Amino acid sequence: MKARSLIERKRNGGRISPAEWRVLMKAYAAGDVPDYQMAALAMAIYFVGLDHDEIVALTNAMLESGATLSLDHLTVGRVDKHSTGGVGDKVSLVLAPLVAACGVAVPMMSGRGLGHTGGTLDKLESIPGFRTDLTLARATKQLETLGCALIGQTSEIAPADRKLYALRDATSTVESIPLIAASIMSKKLAEGLTGLVLDVKRGSGAFLPELDRGLQLAQTMIALGADHGCPVVALLTAMDRPLGRACGNAIEVEESIAALRGEGPADLMTVTYALGAEMLVLGGAATNRNEARRRMEVAISSGRAARKFQEIIEAQGGNPAVVDDPGLLPQAAECELYLAPRGGVVAQVEPRAIGRGIIALGGGRTRVEDTVDPTVGFVITARPGDVVRAGEPLATVFARDAAGVASGRATLLKAIRLADDADPPLPLISHRVTEAGAELWDADA
Amino acid sequence: MKARSLIERKRNGGRISPAEWRVLMKAYAAGDVPDYQMAALAMAIYFVGLDHDEIVALTNAMLESGATLSLDHLTVGRVDKHSTGGVGDKVSLVLAPLVAACGVAVPMMSGRGLGHTGGTLDKLESIPGFRTDLTLARATKQLETLGCALIGQTSEIAPADRKLYALRDATSTVESIPLIAASIMSKKLAEGLTGLVLDVKRGSGAFLPELDRGLQLAQTMIALGADHGCPVVALLTAMDRPLGRACGNAIEVEESIAALRGEGPADLMTVTYALGAEMLVLGGAATNRNEARRRMEVAISSGRAARKFQEIIEAQGGNPAVVDDPGLLPQAAECELYLAPRGGVVAQVEPRAIGRGIIALGGGRTRVEDTVDPTVGFVITARPGDVVRAGEPLATVFARDAAGVASGRATLLKAIRLADDADPPLPLISHRVTEAGAELWDADA
């Protein structure tokens, strides 16, 4: 394996063959190709890109570096949802039990928060006792009995991707569409899915803020899915402001429980229903999105969705009583209202500033090994476009101590921009992308 | 030190400040910044580049990571020559004793061969007993007594550069003008020079084959020298064919000894005199290049230059008798003439093919830790443009065994291209570059 010559070829704009990708990633996973060579290759790919065949080959090489879930014996469809990440994005926590309650199996493998975005695993682990480190055997069993398992990327799944992802994070080579697509799909294709729904974020708080880059990522992943006989549908959703009101770990779980009980904020429910409808159709539990939506509404109003979450929590070692009494979730020592320093229009609620503010409070990670305080964060009730009076409450800071409260207040002062007038925010859902192409979002289609 | 944020900034086309370069390279030399981050940064620099201030800062950071020669007490000028590397380029072996014999001190720090290019240290070490690993103290003493020391980059000199250079070699990030310039100049500026002459190769066998890239490298290094009060003159010379006839370690030493005795091939002497004239003028030993050239011719015809080489060899532990009897150099077990397979014009003698052929014979390195057989190589008497008859000797292969001879013959068949007619080769010396700019080479100027 002459990694150096592959780096040179890629650097010069050449192609790496499927066989070369396979040998390279196997050697990398085995420790025979050093991190410094893979880091140089990742940066070259950042600049030069990969063509479709190379992305397929890299995805397969990472997929084949580990084990896969074998769910063909399940009689129902298996559909997962992946989000490119955002602030306040607790959709997975609502969606997984909701879709499972409607008869589609959801083998959901999530990640931890890193940088300004939160992570589903961190949120789940704020539920006392909740374990996300299930073995594949146990996750399979839970999928058979409950139709849902909420797990992390085990060391069995795509180890080459695990290693490369950590390296990319340390070497500022995350924001590469081919590498993002191959990384996500190598994990998702390991889940034995019959369909996949993507929530591709756009706007200032997204990893790829620009619409055209988001569309490109969606189309890249859709093509990768098609190559493996796994239909993929992507929705482009707004991340120019947080999704929902709560931004933090335990407080997002609390908001998710409220959503499963039918008391979720409108934007969170709109995105959840839109993604869930795609999942139900892909999973064969509904013939169209309107029917799917009605089924989900019933699952919520009947209490079945909340009960499903309770069952999942119990099966994964958590305290199921939190669903009935969210006060059992860990609580911040300090909480304080944040009042509008002036009157005007809410021109912006900047998600990156909020995400970094959560890190400053101790609730996020700058390094993989950081531990996370589940209690801290923000509940932001002000929405872009709201007209507010000076002194009106816009948000609540949840912190460990008075210094945290002060830090949180400074974050909100910067993140919530008040002005005399404001441009409209991005549409909450703007595009729907399938193998047939991208279309503007039509809620009633 | 947030190396990740510096990588990201550079990747996005931003600048790294002098203070940041200093901290980064210090941390890298100390092992506090891992190789994988530096590899990603090097690849980002390959694509994005560095501006002048950044190159100065990186050069200074690497220079300051180690010790420097302090030669201010010498009454004569101190001038070194650096070549960007080629095949058959034994100029240093002739030039250093020749210039020292003319009264300019030459603190020459050279490298080993890597890839298709040879290295001065490997050539010198084919002289029985010759040591290139002098301490800076001993090199300083030898400069005081003999006016010349031929050494390797000790661990004392620019350790950050040593580490980065090895990493760049392993990660295909060598061919970056800012990184090449900073690497060379961080070492050269550590030699306490009053002037520096650069031999920038161009053509198919050069690291940077294109003329404009060679000129850019020359101008970058000239500007770096100017920043440190060290005048730099660069000549652009041809590396579309080997320089001189011998290509290999011991046989290049033999050709160098012949050159010091006035029996060198014309192209080698032309380049040596041109570079030497610049060194004598920069070192204050001649007022103009014509005068310098006459002084060098006398140094050779009088035997002083060859004697100087003998003294250097003796001082550095080598057998000085090789100068009078080159037969004392290690000799190849097999040597065989290579005859023209057809009549015609010599259209090309391709240096990369020759360089790779030397590696195949065991006389070069693909990895830093490879050992080198000093005896093997090629003596190529055919020059581009020569009209030859079928069966006429074009070269001699020096090898360890019959398999080596066969490999060498295959190399020559590929490297020496015979045709019905041929384009003229590159001019041997094409440009002279100083702080004032680049001008076409005029041998009589």
PDB file of N, CA, C and O in Angstrom, chain A residues 57-112:
ATOM      1  N   ALA A  57     -17.157   3.768  -3.587  1.00  0.00           N
ATOM      2  CA  ALA A  57     -16.096   2.856  -3.165  1.00  0.00           C
ATOM      3  C   ALA A  57     -15.659   3.146  -1.735  1.00  0.00           C
ATOM      4  O   ALA A  57     -15.455   2.224  -0.932  1.00  0.00           O
ATOM      5  N   LEU A  58     -15.524   4.439  -1.386  1.00  0.00           N
ATOM      6  CA  LEU A  58     -15.124   4.798  -0.027  1.00  0.00           C
ATOM      7  C   LEU A  58     -16.209   4.373   0.964  1.00  0.00           C
ATOM      8  O   LEU A  58     -15.912   3.806   2.031  1.00  0.00           O
ATOM      9  N   THR A  59     -17.468   4.633   0.606  1.00  0.00           N
ATOM     10  CA  THR A  59     -18.575   4.239   1.483  1.00  0.00           C
ATOM     11  C   THR A  59     -18.557   2.725   1.714  1.00  0.00           C
ATOM     12  O   THR A  59     -18.640   2.258   2.858  1.00  0.00           O
ATOM     13  N   ASN A  60     -18.430   1.978   0.634  1.00  0.00           N
ATOM     14  CA  ASN A  60     -18.407   0.515   0.761  1.00  0.00           C
ATOM     15  C   ASN A  60     -17.216   0.058   1.581  1.00  0.00           C
ATOM     16  O   ASN A  60     -17.327  -0.860   2.409  1.00  0.00           O
ATOM     17  N   ALA A  61     -16.065   0.668   1.337  1.00  0.00           N
ATOM     18  CA  ALA A  61     -14.858   0.263   2.060  1.00  0.00           C
ATOM     19  C   ALA A  61     -15.057   0.470   3.558  1.00  0.00           C
ATOM     20  O   ALA A  61     -14.669  -0.375   4.373  1.00  0.00           O
ATOM     21  N   MET A  62     -15.707   1.586   3.943  1.00  0.00           N
ATOM     22  CA  MET A  62     -15.917   1.852   5.374  1.00  0.00           C
ATOM     23  C   MET A  62     -17.016   0.947   5.926  1.00  0.00           C
ATOM     24  O   MET A  62     -16.911   0.433   7.042  1.00  0.00           O
ATOM     25  N   LEU A  63     -18.064   0.763   5.137  1.00  0.00           N
ATOM     26  CA  LEU A  63     -19.155  -0.144   5.531  1.00  0.00           C
ATOM     27  C   LEU A  63     -18.609  -1.548   5.789  1.00  0.00           C
ATOM     28  O   LEU A  63     -18.895  -2.178   6.818  1.00  0.00           O
ATOM     29  N   GLU A  64     -17.788  -2.026   4.857  1.00  0.00           N
ATOM     30  CA  GLU A  64     -17.272  -3.398   4.943  1.00  0.00           C
ATOM     31  C   GLU A  64     -16.187  -3.553   6.002  1.00  0.00           C
ATOM     32  O   GLU A  64     -15.762  -4.667   6.296  1.00  0.00           O
ATOM     33  N   SER A  65     -15.723  -2.429   6.569  1.00  0.00           N
ATOM     34  CA  SER A  65     -14.697  -2.538   7.610  1.00  0.00           C
ATOM     35  C   SER A  65     -15.304  -3.051   8.918  1.00  0.00           C
ATOM     36  O   SER A  65     -14.589  -3.358   9.857  1.00  0.00           O
ATOM     37  N   GLY A  66     -16.636  -3.146   9.006  1.00  0.00           N
ATOM     38  CA  GLY A  66     -17.251  -3.583  10.254  1.00  0.00           C
ATOM     39  C   GLY A  66     -18.468  -4.462  10.039  1.00  0.00           C
ATOM     40  O   GLY A  66     -18.707  -4.960   8.943  1.00  0.00           O
ATOM     41  N   ALA A  67     -19.236  -4.628  11.121  1.00  0.00           N
ATOM     42  CA  ALA A  67     -20.422  -5.489  11.076  1.00  0.00           C
ATOM     43  C   ALA A  67     -21.633  -4.681  10.608  1.00  0.00           C
ATOM     44  O   ALA A  67     -21.599  -3.457  10.553  1.00  0.00           O
ATOM     45  N   THR A  68     -22.715  -5.386  10.268  1.00  0.00           N
ATOM     46  CA  THR A  68     -23.952  -4.705   9.890  1.00  0.00           C
ATOM     47  C   THR A  68     -25.114  -5.350  10.641  1.00  0.00           C
ATOM     48  O   THR A  68     -25.035  -6.504  11.053  1.00  0.00           O
ATOM     49  N   LEU A  69     -26.175  -4.573  10.820  1.00  0.00           N
ATOM     50  CA  LEU A  69     -27.395  -5.116  11.407  1.00  0.00           C
ATOM     51  C   LEU A  69     -28.087  -5.953  10.348  1.00  0.00           C
ATOM     52  O   LEU A  69     -28.198  -5.528   9.190  1.00  0.00           O
ATOM     53  N   SER A  70     -28.540  -7.131  10.742  1.00  0.00           N
ATOM     54  CA  SER A  70     -29.235  -7.976   9.781  1.00  0.00           C
ATOM     55  C   SER A  70     -30.691  -8.055  10.225  1.00  0.00           C
ATOM     56  O   SER A  70     -31.017  -8.713  11.210  1.00  0.00           O
ATOM     57  N   LEU A  71     -31.559  -7.313   9.537  1.00  0.00           N
ATOM     58  CA  LEU A  71     -32.949  -7.160   9.981  1.00  0.00           C
ATOM     59  C   LEU A  71     -33.940  -7.694   8.953  1.00  0.00           C
ATOM     60  O   LEU A  71     -35.127  -7.363   8.988  1.00  0.00           O
ATOM     61  N   ASP A  72     -33.417  -8.502   8.024  1.00  0.00           N
ATOM     62  CA  ASP A  72     -34.287  -8.974   6.948  1.00  0.00           C
ATOM     63  C   ASP A  72     -35.449  -9.826   7.472  1.00  0.00           C
ATOM     64  O   ASP A  72     -36.467  -9.967   6.800  1.00  0.00           O
ATOM     65  N   HIS A  73     -35.288 -10.376   8.681  1.00  0.00           N
ATOM     66  CA  HIS A  73     -36.355 -11.218   9.225  1.00  0.00           C
ATOM     67  C   HIS A  73     -37.532 -10.399   9.760  1.00  0.00           C
ATOM     68  O   HIS A  73     -38.573 -10.945  10.073  1.00  0.00           O
ATOM     69  N   LEU A  74     -37.349  -9.100   9.904  1.00  0.00           N
ATOM     70  CA  LEU A  74     -38.478  -8.283  10.379  1.00  0.00           C
ATOM     71  C   LEU A  74     -39.506  -8.159   9.250  1.00  0.00           C
ATOM     72  O   LEU A  74     -39.141  -7.986   8.086  1.00  0.00           O
ATOM     73  N   THR A  75     -40.775  -8.230   9.629  1.00  0.00           N
ATOM     74  CA  THR A  75     -41.811  -8.163   8.589  1.00  0.00           C
ATOM     75  C   THR A  75     -42.134  -6.717   8.226  1.00  0.00           C
ATOM     76  O   THR A  75     -42.710  -6.454   7.183  1.00  0.00           O
ATOM     77  N   VAL A  76     -41.765  -5.795   9.097  1.00  0.00           N
ATOM     78  CA  VAL A  76     -42.054  -4.378   8.810  1.00  0.00           C
ATOM     79  C   VAL A  76     -40.840  -3.702   8.167  1.00  0.00           C
ATOM     80  O   VAL A  76     -39.731  -4.236   8.205  1.00  0.00           O
ATOM     81  N   GLY A  77     -41.095  -2.536   7.576  1.00  0.00           N
ATOM     82  CA  GLY A  77     -40.002  -1.768   6.993  1.00  0.00           C
ATOM     83  C   GLY A  77     -39.096  -1.209   8.077  1.00  0.00           C
ATOM     84  O   GLY A  77     -39.502  -1.058   9.232  1.00  0.00           O
ATOM     85  N   ARG A  78     -37.829  -0.980   7.725  1.00  0.00           N
ATOM     86  CA  ARG A  78     -36.873  -0.385   8.665  1.00  0.00           C
ATOM     87  C   ARG A  78     -36.390   0.939   8.083  1.00  0.00           C
ATOM     88  O   ARG A  78     -35.721   0.945   7.025  1.00  0.00           O
ATOM     89  N   VAL A  79     -36.733   2.008   8.737  1.00  0.00           N
ATOM     90  CA  VAL A  79     -36.397   3.330   8.208  1.00  0.00           C
ATOM     91  C   VAL A  79     -35.753   4.161   9.312  1.00  0.00           C
ATOM     92  O   VAL A  79     -36.237   4.176  10.440  1.00  0.00           O
ATOM     93  N   ASP A  80     -34.654   4.823   8.977  1.00  0.00           N
ATOM     94  CA  ASP A  80     -33.995   5.716   9.934  1.00  0.00           C
ATOM     95  C   ASP A  80     -34.056   7.133   9.386  1.00  0.00           C
ATOM     96  O   ASP A  80     -34.377   7.360   8.214  1.00  0.00           O
ATOM     97  N   LYS A  81     -33.769   8.076  10.256  1.00  0.00           N
ATOM     98  CA  LYS A  81     -33.689   9.476   9.856  1.00  0.00           C
ATOM     99  C   LYS A  81     -32.313   9.977  10.246  1.00  0.00           C
ATOM    100  O   LYS A  81     -31.789   9.637  11.321  1.00  0.00           O
ATOM    101  N   HIS A  82     -31.690  10.740   9.379  1.00  0.00           N
ATOM    102  CA  HIS A  82     -30.415  11.358   9.742  1.00  0.00           C
ATOM    103  C   HIS A  82     -30.512  12.866   9.549  1.00  0.00           C
ATOM    104  O   HIS A  82     -31.015  13.329   8.530  1.00  0.00           O
ATOM    105  N   SER A  83     -30.022  13.617  10.532  1.00  0.00           N
ATOM    106  CA  SER A  83     -29.970  15.077  10.402  1.00  0.00           C
ATOM    107  C   SER A  83     -28.515  15.498  10.291  1.00  0.00           C
ATOM    108  O   SER A  83     -27.643  14.903  10.930  1.00  0.00           O
ATOM    109  N   THR A  84     -28.244  16.511   9.474  1.00  0.00           N
ATOM    110  CA  THR A  84     -26.864  16.994   9.367  1.00  0.00           C
ATOM    111  C   THR A  84     -26.476  17.815  10.591  1.00  0.00           C
ATOM    112  O   THR A  84     -25.335  18.249  10.685  1.00  0.00           O
ATOM    113  N   GLY A  85     -27.417  18.023  11.516  1.00  0.00           N
ATOM    114  CA  GLY A  85     -27.030  18.600  12.798  1.00  0.00           C
ATOM    115  C   GLY A  85     -27.418  20.051  12.947  1.00  0.00           C
ATOM    116  O   GLY A  85     -27.330  20.831  12.003  1.00  0.00           O
ATOM    117  N   GLY A  86     -27.847  20.384  14.148  1.00  0.00           N
ATOM    118  CA  GLY A  86     -28.236  21.758  14.374  1.00  0.00           C
ATOM    119  C   GLY A  86     -28.329  22.055  15.847  1.00  0.00           C
ATOM    120  O   GLY A  86     -27.851  21.286  16.682  1.00  0.00           O
ATOM    121  N   VAL A  87     -28.954  23.180  16.167  1.00  0.00           N
ATOM    122  CA  VAL A  87     -29.101  23.627  17.545  1.00  0.00           C
ATOM    123  C   VAL A  87     -30.579  23.516  17.897  1.00  0.00           C
ATOM    124  O   VAL A  87     -31.433  24.012  17.163  1.00  0.00           O
ATOM    125  N   GLY A  88     -30.861  22.840  18.984  1.00  0.00           N
ATOM    126  CA  GLY A  88     -32.259  22.619  19.376  1.00  0.00           C
ATOM    127  C   GLY A  88     -32.918  21.516  18.564  1.00  0.00           C
ATOM    128  O   GLY A  88     -34.135  21.315  18.656  1.00  0.00           O
ATOM    129  N   ASP A  89     -32.137  20.786  17.794  1.00  0.00           N
ATOM    130  CA  ASP A  89     -32.702  19.752  16.919  1.00  0.00           C
ATOM    131  C   ASP A  89     -32.893  18.449  17.686  1.00  0.00           C
ATOM    132  O   ASP A  89     -32.031  17.583  17.689  1.00  0.00           O
ATOM    133  N   LYS A  90     -34.076  18.342  18.345  1.00  0.00           N
ATOM    134  CA  LYS A  90     -34.381  17.132  19.116  1.00  0.00           C
ATOM    135  C   LYS A  90     -35.349  16.243  18.353  1.00  0.00           C
ATOM    136  O   LYS A  90     -36.024  15.383  18.949  1.00  0.00           O
ATOM    137  N   VAL A  91     -35.437  16.418  17.030  1.00  0.00           N
ATOM    138  CA  VAL A  91     -36.410  15.689  16.226  1.00  0.00           C
ATOM    139  C   VAL A  91     -36.296  14.175  16.425  1.00  0.00           C
ATOM    140  O   VAL A  91     -37.308  13.482  16.548  1.00  0.00           O
ATOM    141  N   SER A  92     -35.055  13.658  16.490  1.00  0.00           N
ATOM    142  CA  SER A  92     -34.880  12.202  16.616  1.00  0.00           C
ATOM    143  C   SER A  92     -35.613  11.645  17.821  1.00  0.00           C
ATOM    144  O   SER A  92     -36.168  10.548  17.778  1.00  0.00           O
ATOM    145  N   LEU A  93     -35.588  12.391  18.930  1.00  0.00           N
ATOM    146  CA  LEU A  93     -36.189  11.896  20.176  1.00  0.00           C
ATOM    147  C   LEU A  93     -37.699  11.766  20.061  1.00  0.00           C
ATOM    148  O   LEU A  93     -38.307  10.935  20.726  1.00  0.00           O
ATOM    149  N   VAL A  94     -38.296  12.611  19.246  1.00  0.00           N
ATOM    150  CA  VAL A  94     -39.746  12.563  19.052  1.00  0.00           C
ATOM    151  C   VAL A  94     -40.084  11.552  17.955  1.00  0.00           C
ATOM    152  O   VAL A  94     -41.000  10.743  18.065  1.00  0.00           O
ATOM    153  N   LEU A  95     -39.293  11.631  16.895  1.00  0.00           N
ATOM    154  CA  LEU A  95     -39.607  10.889  15.678  1.00  0.00           C
ATOM    155  C   LEU A  95     -39.474   9.377  15.856  1.00  0.00           C
ATOM    156  O   LEU A  95     -40.314   8.616  15.357  1.00  0.00           O
ATOM    157  N   ALA A  96     -38.421   8.941  16.521  1.00  0.00           N
ATOM    158  CA  ALA A  96     -38.162   7.496  16.607  1.00  0.00           C
ATOM    159  C   ALA A  96     -39.315   6.765  17.301  1.00  0.00           C
ATOM    160  O   ALA A  96     -39.880   5.822  16.734  1.00  0.00           O
ATOM    161  N   PRO A  97     -39.741   7.204  18.514  1.00  0.00           N
ATOM    162  CA  PRO A  97     -40.883   6.508  19.123  1.00  0.00           C
ATOM    163  C   PRO A  97     -42.174   6.701  18.325  1.00  0.00           C
ATOM    164  O   PRO A  97     -42.978   5.768  18.214  1.00  0.00           O
ATOM    165  N   LEU A  98     -42.354   7.882  17.749  1.00  0.00           N
ATOM    166  CA  LEU A  98     -43.576   8.182  17.011  1.00  0.00           C
ATOM    167  C   LEU A  98     -43.716   7.264  15.798  1.00  0.00           C
ATOM    168  O   LEU A  98     -44.782   6.663  15.568  1.00  0.00           O
ATOM    169  N   VAL A  99     -42.652   7.125  15.038  1.00  0.00           N
ATOM    170  CA  VAL A  99     -42.698   6.291  13.831  1.00  0.00           C
ATOM    171  C   VAL A  99     -42.806   4.812  14.219  1.00  0.00           C
ATOM    172  O   VAL A  99     -43.557   4.050  13.601  1.00  0.00           O
ATOM    173  N   ALA A 100     -42.081   4.425  15.275  1.00  0.00           N
ATOM    174  CA  ALA A 100     -42.173   3.035  15.740  1.00  0.00           C
ATOM    175  C   ALA A 100     -43.596   2.730  16.200  1.00  0.00           C
ATOM    176  O   ALA A 100     -44.118   1.633  15.959  1.00  0.00           O
ATOM    177  N   ALA A 101     -44.234   3.709  16.843  1.00  0.00           N
ATOM    178  CA  ALA A 101     -45.616   3.515  17.308  1.00  0.00           C
ATOM    179  C   ALA A 101     -46.580   3.362  16.132  1.00  0.00           C
ATOM    180  O   ALA A 101     -47.686   2.854  16.291  1.00  0.00           O
ATOM    181  N   CYS A 102     -46.157   3.802  14.947  1.00  0.00           N
ATOM    182  CA  CYS A 102     -46.995   3.685  13.742  1.00  0.00           C
ATOM    183  C   CYS A 102     -46.633   2.444  12.921  1.00  0.00           C
ATOM    184  O   CYS A 102     -47.085   2.288  11.789  1.00  0.00           O
ATOM    185  N   GLY A 103     -45.746   1.590  13.444  1.00  0.00           N
ATOM    186  CA  GLY A 103     -45.526   0.308  12.792  1.00  0.00           C
ATOM    187  C   GLY A 103     -44.339   0.214  11.851  1.00  0.00           C
ATOM    188  O   GLY A 103     -44.209  -0.764  11.117  1.00  0.00           O
ATOM    189  N   VAL A 104     -43.463   1.196  11.879  1.00  0.00           N
ATOM    190  CA  VAL A 104     -42.219   1.090  11.094  1.00  0.00           C
ATOM    191  C   VAL A 104     -41.067   0.937  12.087  1.00  0.00           C
ATOM    192  O   VAL A 104     -41.004   1.674  13.081  1.00  0.00           O
ATOM    193  N   ALA A 105     -40.177  -0.030  11.834  1.00  0.00           N
ATOM    194  CA  ALA A 105     -39.041  -0.205  12.738  1.00  0.00           C
ATOM    195  C   ALA A 105     -38.010   0.893  12.507  1.00  0.00           C
ATOM    196  O   ALA A 105     -37.727   1.256  11.358  1.00  0.00           O
ATOM    197  N   VAL A 106     -37.459   1.416  13.615  1.00  0.00           N
ATOM    198  CA  VAL A 106     -36.489   2.517  13.530  1.00  0.00           C
ATOM    199  C   VAL A 106     -35.195   2.116  14.220  1.00  0.00           C
ATOM    200  O   VAL A 106     -35.068   2.258  15.440  1.00  0.00           O
ATOM    201  N   PRO A 107     -34.238   1.583  13.467  1.00  0.00           N
ATOM    202  CA  PRO A 107     -32.923   1.279  14.051  1.00  0.00           C
ATOM    203  C   PRO A 107     -32.083   2.544  13.997  1.00  0.00           C
ATOM    204  O   PRO A 107     -31.406   2.801  13.010  1.00  0.00           O
ATOM    205  N   MET A 108     -32.157   3.366  15.042  1.00  0.00           N
ATOM    206  CA  MET A 108     -31.556   4.701  14.956  1.00  0.00           C
ATOM    207  C   MET A 108     -30.196   4.749  15.625  1.00  0.00           C
ATOM    208  O   MET A 108     -30.069   4.539  16.824  1.00  0.00           O
ATOM    209  N   MET A 109     -29.186   5.056  14.811  1.00  0.00           N
ATOM    210  CA  MET A 109     -27.827   5.173  15.323  1.00  0.00           C
ATOM    211  C   MET A 109     -27.448   6.644  15.280  1.00  0.00           C
ATOM    212  O   MET A 109     -27.420   7.246  14.208  1.00  0.00           O
ATOM    213  N   SER A 110     -27.171   7.222  16.446  1.00  0.00           N
ATOM    214  CA  SER A 110     -26.928   8.662  16.516  1.00  0.00           C
ATOM    215  C   SER A 110     -25.518   8.953  16.999  1.00  0.00           C
ATOM    216  O   SER A 110     -24.784   8.053  17.398  1.00  0.00           O
ATOM    217  N   GLY A 111     -25.181  10.245  16.994  1.00  0.00           N
ATOM    218  CA  GLY A 111     -23.854  10.663  17.418  1.00  0.00           C
ATOM    219  C   GLY A 111     -23.923  11.567  18.632  1.00  0.00           C
ATOM    220  O   GLY A 111     -24.997  11.872  19.150  1.00  0.00           O
ATOM    221  N   ARG A 112     -22.757  11.987  19.075  1.00  0.00           N
ATOM    222  CA  ARG A 112     -22.663  12.927  20.186  1.00  0.00           C
ATOM    223  C   ARG A 112     -22.522  14.337  19.635  1.00  0.00           C
ATOM    224  O   ARG A 112     -22.180  14.536  18.485  1.00  0.00           O
TER     225      ARG A 112
END
